[in-house]
Amino acid sequence: DGGITQSPKYLFRKEGQNVTLSCEQNLNHDAMYWYRQDPGQGLRLIYYSQIVNDFQKGDIAEGYSVSREKKESFPLTVTSAQKNPTAFYLCASKIGGTAETQYFGPGTRLLVL
Amino acid sequence: GESVGLHLPTLSVQEGDNSIINCAYSNSASDYFIWYKQESGKGPQFIIDIRSNMDKRQGQRVTVLLNKTVKHLSLQIAATQPGDSAVYFCAENMGSGNTPLVFGKGTRLSVIA
């Protein structure tokens, strides 16, 4: 099946711990995105990447880091510097360089212990 | 900040009636618009899109209308069903195809059986 996968579905973080959320796509999309969604809220952009080995900060990048070593993978690390990490994290991808639809993964819910 | 907003945060409709969800955008350079549906605990799903050179586009039971004069976008759902209950987001692409989409806050649609 083609699509975007995110893992795990639920993730628990302890105080001072870094955790990494996985996002993989087999759609051959160039651009990938990470969004944060708080309860009853819209989507806020954390980081995005238009090509391999390149990425840009979004509106709320503080406390997060990313890498884009492979076209199909865009992992997000929530660092200990992110003081309020509890949220629903969504990964998306699209064909690069054109105004086209972004497709979303199923999301990862991060909870703090 | 956000340039995409919604007139109504919640909408309740009777099953079988038509639903209309509205969205205002502020960037006249936006050239591509998308409507997404998000069910609880899931990632947003693409519903329908429209480019700025069109003013109407129809899908299966859904129609998107674009009024560039007043910078307004709407999603019409015909014969609303219980499965349509979800949060609906509009999103706009502002110019370059590499620019991330900007999302509105969303409207919750509740269908009354």
PDB file of N, CA and C in Angstrom, chain A residues 27-111:
ATOM      1  N   LEU A  27       5.495   7.438  -1.198  1.00  0.00           N
ATOM      2  CA  LEU A  27       4.800   8.108  -2.292  1.00  0.00           C
ATOM      3  C   LEU A  27       5.767   8.804  -3.241  1.00  0.00           C
ATOM      4  N   ASN A  28       7.061   8.707  -2.942  1.00  0.00           N
ATOM      5  CA  ASN A  28       8.094   9.391  -3.722  1.00  0.00           C
ATOM      6  C   ASN A  28       7.911  10.912  -3.700  1.00  0.00           C
ATOM      7  N   HIS A  29       7.384  11.416  -2.590  1.00  0.00           N
ATOM      8  CA  HIS A  29       7.199  12.845  -2.433  1.00  0.00           C
ATOM      9  C   HIS A  29       8.496  13.512  -2.002  1.00  0.00           C
ATOM     10  N   ASP A  30       8.716  14.714  -2.543  1.00  0.00           N
ATOM     11  CA  ASP A  30       9.930  15.448  -2.192  1.00  0.00           C
ATOM     12  C   ASP A  30       9.806  16.178  -0.851  1.00  0.00           C
ATOM     13  N   ALA A  31       8.640  16.773  -0.621  1.00  0.00           N
ATOM     14  CA  ALA A  31       8.458  17.631   0.543  1.00  0.00           C
ATOM     15  C   ALA A  31       7.760  16.883   1.680  1.00  0.00           C
ATOM     16  N   MET A  32       8.246  17.129   2.892  1.00  0.00           N
ATOM     17  CA  MET A  32       7.632  16.521   4.076  1.00  0.00           C
ATOM     18  C   MET A  32       7.495  17.569   5.160  1.00  0.00           C
ATOM     19  N   TYR A  33       6.506  17.374   6.034  1.00  0.00           N
ATOM     20  CA  TYR A  33       6.126  18.391   7.013  1.00  0.00           C
ATOM     21  C   TYR A  33       5.790  17.731   8.359  1.00  0.00           C
ATOM     22  N   TRP A  34       6.050  18.500   9.432  1.00  0.00           N
ATOM     23  CA  TRP A  34       5.585  18.093  10.761  1.00  0.00           C
ATOM     24  C   TRP A  34       4.704  19.207  11.330  1.00  0.00           C
ATOM     25  N   TYR A  35       3.532  18.774  11.850  1.00  0.00           N
ATOM     26  CA  TYR A  35       2.613  19.702  12.474  1.00  0.00           C
ATOM     27  C   TYR A  35       2.316  19.232  13.890  1.00  0.00           C
ATOM     28  N   ARG A  36       1.988  20.199  14.725  1.00  0.00           N
ATOM     29  CA  ARG A  36       1.513  19.902  16.066  1.00  0.00           C
ATOM     30  C   ARG A  36       0.051  20.334  16.148  1.00  0.00           C
ATOM     31  N   GLN A  37      -0.760  19.509  16.789  1.00  0.00           N
ATOM     32  CA  GLN A  37      -2.172  19.851  16.981  1.00  0.00           C
ATOM     33  C   GLN A  37      -2.523  19.676  18.451  1.00  0.00           C
ATOM     34  N   ASP A  38      -2.979  20.761  19.079  1.00  0.00           N
ATOM     35  CA  ASP A  38      -3.450  20.710  20.444  1.00  0.00           C
ATOM     36  C   ASP A  38      -4.963  20.514  20.438  1.00  0.00           C
ATOM     37  N   PRO A  39      -5.537  19.994  21.539  1.00  0.00           N
ATOM     38  CA  PRO A  39      -6.977  19.673  21.562  1.00  0.00           C
ATOM     39  C   PRO A  39      -7.844  20.832  21.115  1.00  0.00           C
ATOM     40  N   GLY A  40      -8.730  20.567  20.187  1.00  0.00           N
ATOM     41  CA  GLY A  40      -9.655  21.583  19.714  1.00  0.00           C
ATOM     42  C   GLY A  40      -9.018  22.704  18.910  1.00  0.00           C
ATOM     43  N   GLN A  41      -7.789  22.497  18.481  1.00  0.00           N
ATOM     44  CA  GLN A  41      -7.064  23.543  17.767  1.00  0.00           C
ATOM     45  C   GLN A  41      -6.732  23.115  16.344  1.00  0.00           C
ATOM     46  N   GLY A  42      -6.212  24.075  15.600  1.00  0.00           N
ATOM     47  CA  GLY A  42      -5.764  23.796  14.249  1.00  0.00           C
ATOM     48  C   GLY A  42      -4.356  23.225  14.228  1.00  0.00           C
ATOM     49  N   LEU A  43      -3.761  23.232  13.061  1.00  0.00           N
ATOM     50  CA  LEU A  43      -2.434  22.660  12.850  1.00  0.00           C
ATOM     51  C   LEU A  43      -1.383  23.759  12.859  1.00  0.00           C
ATOM     52  N   ARG A  44      -0.313  23.544  13.606  1.00  0.00           N
ATOM     53  CA  ARG A  44       0.792  24.490  13.627  1.00  0.00           C
ATOM     54  C   ARG A  44       2.041  23.811  13.091  1.00  0.00           C
ATOM     55  N   LEU A  45       2.734  24.483  12.199  1.00  0.00           N
ATOM     56  CA  LEU A  45       3.885  23.923  11.498  1.00  0.00           C
ATOM     57  C   LEU A  45       5.125  23.959  12.375  1.00  0.00           C
ATOM     58  N   ILE A  46       5.782  22.799  12.515  1.00  0.00           N
ATOM     59  CA  ILE A  46       6.987  22.721  13.338  1.00  0.00           C
ATOM     60  C   ILE A  46       8.232  22.845  12.459  1.00  0.00           C
ATOM     61  N   TYR A  47       8.381  21.942  11.509  1.00  0.00           N
ATOM     62  CA  TYR A  47       9.490  21.921  10.563  1.00  0.00           C
ATOM     63  C   TYR A  47       8.982  21.397   9.233  1.00  0.00           C
ATOM     64  N   TYR A  48       9.697  21.754   8.163  1.00  0.00           N
ATOM     65  CA  TYR A  48       9.410  21.149   6.881  1.00  0.00           C
ATOM     66  C   TYR A  48      10.697  20.986   6.084  1.00  0.00           C
ATOM     67  N   SER A  49      10.624  20.072   5.130  1.00  0.00           N
ATOM     68  CA  SER A  49      11.791  19.752   4.307  1.00  0.00           C
ATOM     69  C   SER A  49      11.334  19.632   2.861  1.00  0.00           C
ATOM     70  N   GLN A  50      12.007  20.336   1.980  1.00  0.00           N
ATOM     71  CA  GLN A  50      11.620  20.309   0.566  1.00  0.00           C
ATOM     72  C   GLN A  50      12.428  19.279  -0.220  1.00  0.00           C
ATOM     73  N   ILE A  51      13.645  19.008   0.251  1.00  0.00           N
ATOM     74  CA  ILE A  51      14.494  18.005  -0.398  1.00  0.00           C
ATOM     75  C   ILE A  51      15.353  17.328   0.659  1.00  0.00           C
ATOM     76  N   VAL A  52      15.974  16.237   0.287  1.00  0.00           N
ATOM     77  CA  VAL A  52      16.870  15.518   1.199  1.00  0.00           C
ATOM     78  C   VAL A  52      18.000  16.432   1.668  1.00  0.00           C
ATOM     79  N   ASN A  53      18.350  16.279   2.937  1.00  0.00           N
ATOM     80  CA  ASN A  53      19.446  17.026   3.574  1.00  0.00           C
ATOM     81  C   ASN A  53      19.180  18.511   3.696  1.00  0.00           C
ATOM     82  N   ASP A  54      17.923  18.900   3.599  1.00  0.00           N
ATOM     83  CA  ASP A  54      17.564  20.300   3.784  1.00  0.00           C
ATOM     84  C   ASP A  54      16.251  20.396   4.538  1.00  0.00           C
ATOM     85  N   PHE A  55      16.152  21.320   5.481  1.00  0.00           N
ATOM     86  CA  PHE A  55      14.894  21.522   6.183  1.00  0.00           C
ATOM     87  C   PHE A  55      14.853  22.954   6.722  1.00  0.00           C
ATOM     88  N   GLN A  56      13.634  23.433   6.971  1.00  0.00           N
ATOM     89  CA  GLN A  56      13.419  24.791   7.463  1.00  0.00           C
ATOM     90  C   GLN A  56      12.531  24.770   8.697  1.00  0.00           C
ATOM     91  N   LYS A  57      12.730  25.751   9.557  1.00  0.00           N
ATOM     92  CA  LYS A  57      11.881  25.899  10.736  1.00  0.00           C
ATOM     93  C   LYS A  57      10.510  26.406  10.324  1.00  0.00           C
ATOM     94  N   GLY A  58       9.522  25.896  11.050  1.00  0.00           N
ATOM     95  CA  GLY A  58       8.173  26.421  10.888  1.00  0.00           C
ATOM     96  C   GLY A  58       7.887  27.451  11.964  1.00  0.00           C
ATOM     97  N   ASP A  59       6.625  27.565  12.344  1.00  0.00           N
ATOM     98  CA  ASP A  59       6.216  28.595  13.297  1.00  0.00           C
ATOM     99  C   ASP A  59       6.569  28.283  14.745  1.00  0.00           C
ATOM    100  N   ILE A  60       6.721  26.992  15.067  1.00  0.00           N
ATOM    101  CA  ILE A  60       6.947  26.603  16.473  1.00  0.00           C
ATOM    102  C   ILE A  60       8.081  25.597  16.587  1.00  0.00           C
ATOM    103  N   ALA A  61       9.241  25.890  16.021  1.00  0.00           N
ATOM    104  CA  ALA A  61      10.352  24.931  15.958  1.00  0.00           C
ATOM    105  C   ALA A  61      11.097  24.765  17.280  1.00  0.00           C
ATOM    106  N   GLU A  62      10.963  25.721  18.203  1.00  0.00           N
ATOM    107  CA  GLU A  62      11.747  25.657  19.441  1.00  0.00           C
ATOM    108  C   GLU A  62      11.426  24.401  20.238  1.00  0.00           C
ATOM    109  N   GLY A  63      12.491  23.670  20.620  1.00  0.00           N
ATOM    110  CA  GLY A  63      12.305  22.452  21.401  1.00  0.00           C
ATOM    111  C   GLY A  63      12.176  21.197  20.553  1.00  0.00           C
ATOM    112  N   TYR A  64      12.267  21.362  19.238  1.00  0.00           N
ATOM    113  CA  TYR A  64      12.161  20.237  18.307  1.00  0.00           C
ATOM    114  C   TYR A  64      13.391  20.208  17.394  1.00  0.00           C
ATOM    115  N   SER A  65      13.695  19.022  16.869  1.00  0.00           N
ATOM    116  CA  SER A  65      14.729  18.912  15.844  1.00  0.00           C
ATOM    117  C   SER A  65      14.313  17.839  14.847  1.00  0.00           C
ATOM    118  N   VAL A  66      14.845  17.953  13.633  1.00  0.00           N
ATOM    119  CA  VAL A  66      14.513  17.002  12.564  1.00  0.00           C
ATOM    120  C   VAL A  66      15.780  16.637  11.792  1.00  0.00           C
ATOM    121  N   SER A  67      15.655  15.614  10.974  1.00  0.00           N
ATOM    122  CA  SER A  67      16.694  15.269  10.015  1.00  0.00           C
ATOM    123  C   SER A  67      16.004  14.758   8.756  1.00  0.00           C
ATOM    124  N   ARG A  68      16.720  14.865   7.626  1.00  0.00           N
ATOM    125  CA  ARG A  68      16.157  14.342   6.361  1.00  0.00           C
ATOM    126  C   ARG A  68      17.310  13.713   5.573  1.00  0.00           C
ATOM    127  N   GLU A  69      17.707  12.552   6.048  1.00  0.00           N
ATOM    128  CA  GLU A  69      18.829  11.847   5.422  1.00  0.00           C
ATOM    129  C   GLU A  69      18.369  11.012   4.223  1.00  0.00           C
ATOM    130  N   LYS A  70      17.099  10.636   4.226  1.00  0.00           N
ATOM    131  CA  LYS A  70      16.542   9.859   3.119  1.00  0.00           C
ATOM    132  C   LYS A  70      15.246  10.515   2.655  1.00  0.00           C
ATOM    133  N   LYS A  71      14.933  10.363   1.408  1.00  0.00           N
ATOM    134  CA  LYS A  71      13.746  10.997   0.834  1.00  0.00           C
ATOM    135  C   LYS A  71      12.485  10.515   1.533  1.00  0.00           C
ATOM    136  N   GLU A  72      12.444   9.242   1.893  1.00  0.00           N
ATOM    137  CA  GLU A  72      11.214   8.672   2.421  1.00  0.00           C
ATOM    138  C   GLU A  72      11.032   8.858   3.924  1.00  0.00           C
ATOM    139  N   SER A  73      12.025   9.424   4.623  1.00  0.00           N
ATOM    140  CA  SER A  73      11.972   9.474   6.072  1.00  0.00           C
ATOM    141  C   SER A  73      12.229  10.879   6.609  1.00  0.00           C
ATOM    142  N   PHE A  74      11.435  11.279   7.615  1.00  0.00           N
ATOM    143  CA  PHE A  74      11.574  12.625   8.194  1.00  0.00           C
ATOM    144  C   PHE A  74      11.265  12.540   9.681  1.00  0.00           C
ATOM    145  N   PRO A  75      12.179  12.009  10.496  1.00  0.00           N
ATOM    146  CA  PRO A  75      11.895  11.856  11.920  1.00  0.00           C
ATOM    147  C   PRO A  75      11.948  13.180  12.674  1.00  0.00           C
ATOM    148  N   LEU A  76      11.104  13.253  13.684  1.00  0.00           N
ATOM    149  CA  LEU A  76      11.012  14.447  14.537  1.00  0.00           C
ATOM    150  C   LEU A  76      11.427  14.070  15.951  1.00  0.00           C
ATOM    151  N   THR A  77      12.382  14.815  16.514  1.00  0.00           N
ATOM    152  CA  THR A  77      12.780  14.608  17.903  1.00  0.00           C
ATOM    153  C   THR A  77      12.205  15.726  18.760  1.00  0.00           C
ATOM    154  N   VAL A  78      11.516  15.313  19.799  1.00  0.00           N
ATOM    155  CA  VAL A  78      11.001  16.266  20.779  1.00  0.00           C
ATOM    156  C   VAL A  78      12.020  16.285  21.910  1.00  0.00           C
ATOM    157  N   THR A  79      12.692  17.389  22.077  1.00  0.00           N
ATOM    158  CA  THR A  79      13.776  17.453  23.043  1.00  0.00           C
ATOM    159  C   THR A  79      13.266  17.858  24.419  1.00  0.00           C
ATOM    160  N   SER A  80      14.148  17.751  25.405  1.00  0.00           N
ATOM    161  CA  SER A  80      13.782  18.144  26.771  1.00  0.00           C
ATOM    162  C   SER A  80      13.536  19.644  26.882  1.00  0.00           C
ATOM    163  N   ALA A  81      13.977  20.396  25.893  1.00  0.00           N
ATOM    164  CA  ALA A  81      13.754  21.845  25.878  1.00  0.00           C
ATOM    165  C   ALA A  81      12.303  22.200  25.574  1.00  0.00           C
ATOM    166  N   GLN A  82      11.545  21.240  25.054  1.00  0.00           N
ATOM    167  CA  GLN A  82      10.124  21.480  24.773  1.00  0.00           C
ATOM    168  C   GLN A  82       9.359  21.200  26.058  1.00  0.00           C
ATOM    169  N   LYS A  83       8.915  22.273  26.709  1.00  0.00           N
ATOM    170  CA  LYS A  83       8.342  22.149  28.059  1.00  0.00           C
ATOM    171  C   LYS A  83       6.891  21.699  28.063  1.00  0.00           C
ATOM    172  N   ASN A  84       6.230  21.810  26.954  1.00  0.00           N
ATOM    173  CA  ASN A  84       4.830  21.422  26.895  1.00  0.00           C
ATOM    174  C   ASN A  84       4.601  20.532  25.666  1.00  0.00           C
ATOM    175  N   PRO A  85       5.138  19.319  25.677  1.00  0.00           N
ATOM    176  CA  PRO A  85       5.115  18.512  24.469  1.00  0.00           C
ATOM    177  C   PRO A  85       3.825  17.731  24.231  1.00  0.00           C
ATOM    178  N   THR A  86       2.935  17.684  25.210  1.00  0.00           N
ATOM    179  CA  THR A  86       1.713  16.886  25.059  1.00  0.00           C
ATOM    180  C   THR A  86       0.867  17.437  23.922  1.00  0.00           C
ATOM    181  N   ALA A  87       0.680  16.627  22.876  1.00  0.00           N
ATOM    182  CA  ALA A  87      -0.060  17.059  21.689  1.00  0.00           C
ATOM    183  C   ALA A  87      -0.186  15.882  20.734  1.00  0.00           C
ATOM    184  N   PHE A  88      -0.908  16.123  19.661  1.00  0.00           N
ATOM    185  CA  PHE A  88      -1.052  15.161  18.564  1.00  0.00           C
ATOM    186  C   PHE A  88      -0.141  15.646  17.449  1.00  0.00           C
ATOM    187  N   TYR A  89       0.786  14.786  17.007  1.00  0.00           N
ATOM    188  CA  TYR A  89       1.766  15.187  16.003  1.00  0.00           C
ATOM    189  C   TYR A  89       1.436  14.534  14.662  1.00  0.00           C
ATOM    190  N   LEU A  90       1.384  15.380  13.647  1.00  0.00           N
ATOM    191  CA  LEU A  90       1.005  14.920  12.315  1.00  0.00           C
ATOM    192  C   LEU A  90       2.116  15.169  11.325  1.00  0.00           C
ATOM    193  N   CYS A  91       2.398  14.169  10.535  1.00  0.00           N
ATOM    194  CA  CYS A  91       3.381  14.261   9.461  1.00  0.00           C
ATOM    195  C   CYS A  91       2.626  14.309   8.135  1.00  0.00           C
ATOM    196  N   ALA A  92       3.141  15.051   7.188  1.00  0.00           N
ATOM    197  CA  ALA A  92       2.506  15.145   5.871  1.00  0.00           C
ATOM    198  C   ALA A  92       3.573  15.167   4.795  1.00  0.00           C
ATOM    199  N   SER A  93       3.169  14.886   3.583  1.00  0.00           N
ATOM    200  CA  SER A  93       4.111  14.968   2.469  1.00  0.00           C
ATOM    201  C   SER A  93       3.376  15.399   1.207  1.00  0.00           C
ATOM    202  N   LYS A  94       4.135  15.899   0.248  1.00  0.00           N
ATOM    203  CA  LYS A  94       3.556  16.241  -1.043  1.00  0.00           C
ATOM    204  C   LYS A  94       4.643  16.270  -2.103  1.00  0.00           C
ATOM    205  N   ILE A  95       4.207  16.277  -3.358  1.00  0.00           N
ATOM    206  CA  ILE A  95       5.144  16.456  -4.461  1.00  0.00           C
ATOM    207  C   ILE A  95       5.741  17.848  -4.329  1.00  0.00           C
ATOM    208  N   GLY A  96       7.043  17.986  -4.489  1.00  0.00           N
ATOM    209  CA  GLY A  96       7.670  19.273  -4.288  1.00  0.00           C
ATOM    210  C   GLY A  96       7.535  20.204  -5.480  1.00  0.00           C
ATOM    211  N   GLY A  97       7.637  21.481  -5.217  1.00  0.00           N
ATOM    212  CA  GLY A  97       7.737  22.475  -6.278  1.00  0.00           C
ATOM    213  C   GLY A  97       6.446  22.853  -6.957  1.00  0.00           C
ATOM    214  N   THR A  98       5.337  22.298  -6.524  1.00  0.00           N
ATOM    215  CA  THR A  98       4.055  22.616  -7.147  1.00  0.00           C
ATOM    216  C   THR A  98       3.009  22.811  -6.060  1.00  0.00           C
ATOM    217  N   ALA A  99       1.966  23.523  -6.410  1.00  0.00           N
ATOM    218  CA  ALA A  99       0.852  23.689  -5.483  1.00  0.00           C
ATOM    219  C   ALA A  99      -0.037  22.465  -5.590  1.00  0.00           C
ATOM    220  N   GLU A 100       0.234  21.507  -4.752  1.00  0.00           N
ATOM    221  CA  GLU A 100      -0.504  20.247  -4.776  1.00  0.00           C
ATOM    222  C   GLU A 100      -0.922  19.878  -3.369  1.00  0.00           C
ATOM    223  N   THR A 101      -1.748  18.863  -3.287  1.00  0.00           N
ATOM    224  CA  THR A 101      -2.276  18.445  -1.989  1.00  0.00           C
ATOM    225  C   THR A 101      -1.192  17.859  -1.104  1.00  0.00           C
ATOM    226  N   GLN A 102      -1.248  18.202   0.179  1.00  0.00           N
ATOM    227  CA  GLN A 102      -0.459  17.528   1.186  1.00  0.00           C
ATOM    228  C   GLN A 102      -1.280  16.357   1.707  1.00  0.00           C
ATOM    229  N   TYR A 103      -0.631  15.202   1.841  1.00  0.00           N
ATOM    230  CA  TYR A 103      -1.283  14.025   2.400  1.00  0.00           C
ATOM    231  C   TYR A 103      -0.723  13.769   3.794  1.00  0.00           C
ATOM    232  N   PHE A 104      -1.617  13.408   4.710  1.00  0.00           N
ATOM    233  CA  PHE A 104      -1.237  13.259   6.108  1.00  0.00           C
ATOM    234  C   PHE A 104      -1.136  11.802   6.536  1.00  0.00           C
ATOM    235  N   GLY A 105      -0.264  11.573   7.525  1.00  0.00           N
ATOM    236  CA  GLY A 105      -0.205  10.290   8.195  1.00  0.00           C
ATOM    237  C   GLY A 105      -1.266  10.211   9.274  1.00  0.00           C
ATOM    238  N   PRO A 106      -1.323   9.083   9.991  1.00  0.00           N
ATOM    239  CA  PRO A 106      -2.362   8.883  11.001  1.00  0.00           C
ATOM    240  C   PRO A 106      -2.109   9.590  12.316  1.00  0.00           C
ATOM    241  N   GLY A 107      -0.890  10.103  12.525  1.00  0.00           N
ATOM    242  CA  GLY A 107      -0.597  10.857  13.739  1.00  0.00           C
ATOM    243  C   GLY A 107       0.007  10.038  14.862  1.00  0.00           C
ATOM    244  N   THR A 108       0.730  10.731  15.735  1.00  0.00           N
ATOM    245  CA  THR A 108       1.276  10.159  16.976  1.00  0.00           C
ATOM    246  C   THR A 108       0.836  11.050  18.121  1.00  0.00           C
ATOM    247  N   ARG A 109       0.265  10.413  19.142  1.00  0.00           N
ATOM    248  CA  ARG A 109      -0.128  11.189  20.327  1.00  0.00           C
ATOM    249  C   ARG A 109       0.975  11.055  21.359  1.00  0.00           C
ATOM    250  N   LEU A 110       1.527  12.190  21.763  1.00  0.00           N
ATOM    251  CA  LEU A 110       2.610  12.218  22.742  1.00  0.00           C
ATOM    252  C   LEU A 110       2.058  12.678  24.081  1.00  0.00           C
ATOM    253  N   LEU A 111       2.356  11.891  25.107  1.00  0.00           N
ATOM    254  CA  LEU A 111       1.898  12.207  26.458  1.00  0.00           C
ATOM    255  C   LEU A 111       3.098  12.249  27.401  1.00  0.00           C
TER     256      LEU A 111
END
